[in-house]
């Protein structure tokens, strides 16, 4: 375990039980979501490569534009 994670857990131990549970739920949900993404990418590496190639082709064909954060 990293020092940062140990420090976070030590601090969490000082919180009331309900807050500990709420934060634990958030962490577990995040870990599950990461696993789902990892599983999705592992099942479809060819699809991801195809999408990347399509995006590059569109960019090279001049069909993309630079993102303007002010327009979001």
Tab-separated table of N, CA and C in Angstrom:
chain	number	residue	atom	x	y	z
A	1	UNK	N	0.851	-1.171	0.000
A	1	UNK	CA	0.000	0.000	0.000
A	1	UNK	C	0.897	1.234	0.000
A	2	UNK	N	0.497	2.234	-0.766
A	2	UNK	CA	1.302	3.451	-0.828
A	2	UNK	C	1.108	4.296	0.424
A	3	UNK	N	2.051	5.190	0.639
A	3	UNK	CA	1.957	6.085	1.796
A	3	UNK	C	0.723	6.980	1.687
A	4	UNK	N	0.439	7.426	0.471
A	4	UNK	CA	-0.719	8.297	0.284
A	4	UNK	C	-2.008	7.568	0.621
A	5	UNK	N	-2.132	6.318	0.181
A	5	UNK	CA	-3.329	5.551	0.491
A	5	UNK	C	-3.421	5.271	1.989
A	6	UNK	N	-2.299	4.972	2.614
A	6	UNK	CA	-2.298	4.761	4.072
A	6	UNK	C	-2.745	6.024	4.804
A	7	UNK	N	-2.283	7.180	4.344
A	7	UNK	CA	-2.677	8.441	4.979
A	7	UNK	C	-4.169	8.686	4.789
A	8	UNK	N	-4.685	8.389	3.608
A	8	UNK	CA	-6.113	8.577	3.356
A	8	UNK	C	-6.937	7.661	4.246
A	9	UNK	N	-6.532	6.415	4.374
A	9	UNK	CA	-7.271	5.474	5.207
A	9	UNK	C	-7.202	5.873	6.674
A	10	UNK	N	-6.053	6.330	7.112
A	10	UNK	CA	-5.919	6.782	8.500
A	10	UNK	C	-6.874	7.947	8.769
A	11	UNK	N	-6.980	8.841	7.818
A	11	UNK	CA	-7.890	9.974	7.995
A	11	UNK	C	-9.342	9.520	7.952
A	12	UNK	N	-9.650	8.584	7.070
A	12	UNK	CA	-11.016	8.065	6.987
A	12	UNK	C	-11.451	7.413	8.297
A	13	UNK	N	-10.518	6.774	8.975
A	13	UNK	CA	-10.838	6.106	10.242
A	13	UNK	C	-11.317	7.079	11.310
A	14	UNK	N	-11.004	8.356	11.147
A	14	UNK	CA	-11.412	9.355	12.138
A	14	UNK	C	-12.820	9.881	11.880
A	15	UNK	N	-13.399	9.528	10.733
A	15	UNK	CA	-14.733	10.010	10.381
A	15	UNK	C	-15.811	9.151	11.013
A	16	UNK	N	-17.001	9.705	11.127
A	16	UNK	CA	-18.128	8.901	11.612
A	16	UNK	C	-18.409	7.742	10.647
A	17	UNK	N	-19.024	6.698	11.167
A	17	UNK	CA	-19.270	5.485	10.395
A	17	UNK	C	-20.030	5.750	9.102
A	18	UNK	N	-21.051	6.598	9.153
A	18	UNK	CA	-21.841	6.848	7.951
A	18	UNK	C	-21.013	7.489	6.849
A	19	UNK	N	-20.101	8.381	7.220
A	19	UNK	CA	-19.224	9.009	6.225
A	19	UNK	C	-18.203	8.010	5.698
A	20	UNK	N	-17.697	7.149	6.568
A	20	UNK	CA	-16.783	6.102	6.120
A	20	UNK	C	-17.467	5.218	5.085
A	21	UNK	N	-18.708	4.828	5.374
A	21	UNK	CA	-19.448	3.975	4.447
A	21	UNK	C	-19.712	4.680	3.122
A	22	UNK	N	-20.040	5.951	3.176
A	22	UNK	CA	-20.306	6.709	1.952
A	22	UNK	C	-19.056	6.774	1.072
A	23	UNK	N	-17.920	7.045	1.677
A	23	UNK	CA	-16.676	7.123	0.914
A	23	UNK	C	-16.271	5.747	0.413
A	24	UNK	N	-16.452	4.728	1.219
A	24	UNK	CA	-16.147	3.362	0.793
A	24	UNK	C	-16.997	2.975	-0.411
A	25	UNK	N	-18.264	3.362	-0.395
A	25	UNK	CA	-19.149	3.075	-1.525
A	25	UNK	C	-18.648	3.755	-2.790
A	26	UNK	N	-18.238	5.010	-2.684
A	26	UNK	CA	-17.696	5.730	-3.843
A	26	UNK	C	-16.455	5.041	-4.398
A	27	UNK	N	-15.569	4.640	-3.526
A	27	UNK	CA	-14.332	3.978	-3.954
A	27	UNK	C	-14.647	2.656	-4.651
A	28	UNK	N	-15.531	1.866	-4.054
A	28	UNK	CA	-15.874	0.572	-4.650
A	28	UNK	C	-16.565	0.739	-6.002
A	29	UNK	N	-17.440	1.731	-6.121
A	29	UNK	CA	-18.088	1.994	-7.405
A	29	UNK	C	-17.075	2.402	-8.460
A	30	UNK	N	-16.113	3.226	-8.078
A	30	UNK	CA	-15.071	3.659	-9.013
A	30	UNK	C	-14.224	2.477	-9.472
A	31	UNK	N	-13.864	1.606	-8.540
A	31	UNK	CA	-13.074	0.426	-8.895
A	31	UNK	C	-13.849	-0.498	-9.832
A	32	UNK	N	-15.139	-0.662	-9.583
A	32	UNK	CA	-15.970	-1.493	-10.455
A	32	UNK	C	-16.070	-0.892	-11.847
A	33	UNK	N	-16.219	0.419	-11.924
A	33	UNK	CA	-16.299	1.092	-13.221
A	33	UNK	C	-14.985	0.939	-13.990
A	34	UNK	N	-13.875	1.089	-13.308
A	34	UNK	CA	-12.564	0.885	-13.947
A	34	UNK	C	-12.447	-0.529	-14.500
A	35	UNK	N	-12.926	-1.505	-13.725
A	35	UNK	CA	-12.867	-2.902	-14.174
A	35	UNK	C	-13.723	-3.100	-15.416
A	36	UNK	N	-14.898	-2.464	-15.441
A	36	UNK	CA	-15.756	-2.580	-16.624
A	36	UNK	C	-15.073	-2.001	-17.857
A	37	UNK	N	-14.412	-0.855	-17.709
A	37	UNK	CA	-13.688	-0.264	-18.842
A	37	UNK	C	-12.559	-1.188	-19.286
A	38	UNK	N	-11.802	-1.694	-18.330
A	38	UNK	CA	-10.705	-2.608	-18.665
A	38	UNK	C	-11.216	-3.834	-19.403
A	39	UNK	N	-12.330	-4.389	-18.923
A	39	UNK	CA	-12.918	-5.560	-19.575
A	39	UNK	C	-13.389	-5.224	-20.984
A	40	UNK	N	-14.013	-4.061	-21.151
A	40	UNK	CA	-14.501	-3.652	-22.468
A	40	UNK	C	-13.356	-3.509	-23.457
A	41	UNK	N	-12.289	-2.860	-23.035
A	41	UNK	CA	-11.151	-2.677	-23.927
A	41	UNK	C	-10.461	-3.999	-24.229
A	42	UNK	N	-10.406	-4.884	-23.258
A	42	UNK	CA	-9.763	-6.180	-23.463
A	42	UNK	C	-10.557	-7.037	-24.446
A	43	UNK	N	-11.874	-6.900	-24.438
A	43	UNK	CA	-12.715	-7.685	-25.343
A	43	UNK	C	-12.712	-7.143	-26.759
A	44	UNK	N	-12.353	-5.882	-26.943
A	44	UNK	CA	-12.482	-5.282	-28.272
A	44	UNK	C	-11.271	-4.444	-28.686
A	45	UNK	N	-10.052	-4.988	-28.575
A	45	UNK	CA	-8.903	-4.169	-28.965
A	45	UNK	C	-8.921	-3.804	-30.447
A	46	UNK	N	-9.471	-4.686	-31.285
A	46	UNK	CA	-9.542	-4.381	-32.712
A	46	UNK	C	-10.499	-3.228	-32.981
A	47	UNK	N	-11.613	-3.208	-32.261
A	47	UNK	CA	-12.572	-2.126	-32.429
A	47	UNK	C	-11.956	-0.795	-32.026
A	48	UNK	N	-11.236	-0.773	-30.927
A	48	UNK	CA	-10.596	0.459	-30.470
A	48	UNK	C	-9.575	0.946	-31.494
A	49	UNK	N	-8.789	0.021	-32.050
A	49	UNK	CA	-7.804	0.386	-33.079
A	49	UNK	C	-8.506	0.923	-34.320
A	50	UNK	N	-9.638	0.314	-34.690
A	50	UNK	CA	-10.398	0.770	-35.860
A	50	UNK	C	-10.920	2.180	-35.636
A	51	UNK	N	-11.467	2.438	-34.448
A	51	UNK	CA	-11.973	3.780	-34.142
A	51	UNK	C	-10.860	4.820	-34.171
A	52	UNK	N	-9.702	4.456	-33.651
A	52	UNK	CA	-8.561	5.377	-33.669
A	52	UNK	C	-8.126	5.667	-35.102
A	53	UNK	N	-8.095	4.638	-35.941
A	53	UNK	CA	-7.705	4.824	-37.342
A	53	UNK	C	-8.706	5.713	-38.068
A	54	UNK	N	-9.992	5.516	-37.796
A	54	UNK	CA	-11.013	6.359	-38.410
A	54	UNK	C	-10.861	7.813	-37.983
A	55	UNK	N	-10.580	8.027	-36.717
A	55	UNK	CA	-10.400	9.392	-36.212
A	55	UNK	C	-9.193	10.052	-36.866
A	56	UNK	N	-8.111	9.309	-36.998
A	56	UNK	CA	-6.918	9.871	-37.647
A	56	UNK	C	-7.188	10.177	-39.119
A	57	UNK	N	-7.914	9.304	-39.808
A	57	UNK	CA	-8.243	9.534	-41.218
A	57	UNK	C	-9.088	10.788	-41.377
A	58	UNK	N	-10.071	10.971	-40.490
A	58	UNK	CA	-10.891	12.180	-40.540
A	58	UNK	C	-10.049	13.422	-40.298
A	59	UNK	N	-9.128	13.332	-39.352
A	59	UNK	CA	-8.258	14.479	-39.058
A	59	UNK	C	-7.381	14.810	-40.262
A	60	UNK	N	-6.788	13.779	-40.860
A	60	UNK	CA	-5.909	13.988	-42.016
A	60	UNK	C	-6.684	14.494	-43.230
A	61	UNK	N	-7.964	14.178	-43.314
A	61	UNK	CA	-8.797	14.648	-44.423
A	61	UNK	C	-9.348	16.049	-44.166
A	62	UNK	N	-8.987	16.631	-43.032
A	62	UNK	CA	-9.432	17.980	-42.718
A	62	UNK	C	-10.867	18.052	-42.235
A	63	UNK	N	-11.395	16.949	-41.759
A	63	UNK	CA	-12.788	16.910	-41.309
A	63	UNK	C	-12.939	17.182	-39.808
A	64	UNK	N	-11.869	17.577	-39.170
A	64	UNK	CA	-11.930	17.875	-37.739
A	64	UNK	C	-11.589	19.340	-37.523
A	65	UNK	N	-11.875	19.807	-36.352
A	65	UNK	CA	-11.507	21.175	-36.011
A	65	UNK	C	-10.954	21.209	-34.590
A	66	UNK	N	-10.128	22.185	-34.334
A	66	UNK	CA	-9.529	22.316	-33.020
A	66	UNK	C	-10.601	22.682	-32.002
A	67	UNK	N	-10.503	22.071	-30.831
A	67	UNK	CA	-11.459	22.339	-29.768
A	67	UNK	C	-11.214	23.727	-29.194
A	68	UNK	N	-12.286	24.485	-29.104
A	68	UNK	CA	-12.220	25.808	-28.488
A	68	UNK	C	-12.937	25.734	-27.151
A	69	UNK	N	-12.185	25.706	-26.025
A	69	UNK	CA	-12.821	25.595	-24.710
A	69	UNK	C	-13.842	26.670	-24.428
A	70	UNK	N	-13.713	27.822	-25.067
A	70	UNK	CA	-14.652	28.925	-24.858
A	70	UNK	C	-16.014	28.629	-25.478
A	71	UNK	N	-16.051	27.663	-26.393
A	71	UNK	CA	-17.304	27.336	-27.075
A	71	UNK	C	-18.035	26.171	-26.414
A	72	UNK	N	-17.508	25.642	-25.304
A	72	UNK	CA	-18.161	24.525	-24.633
A	72	UNK	C	-19.326	24.978	-23.806
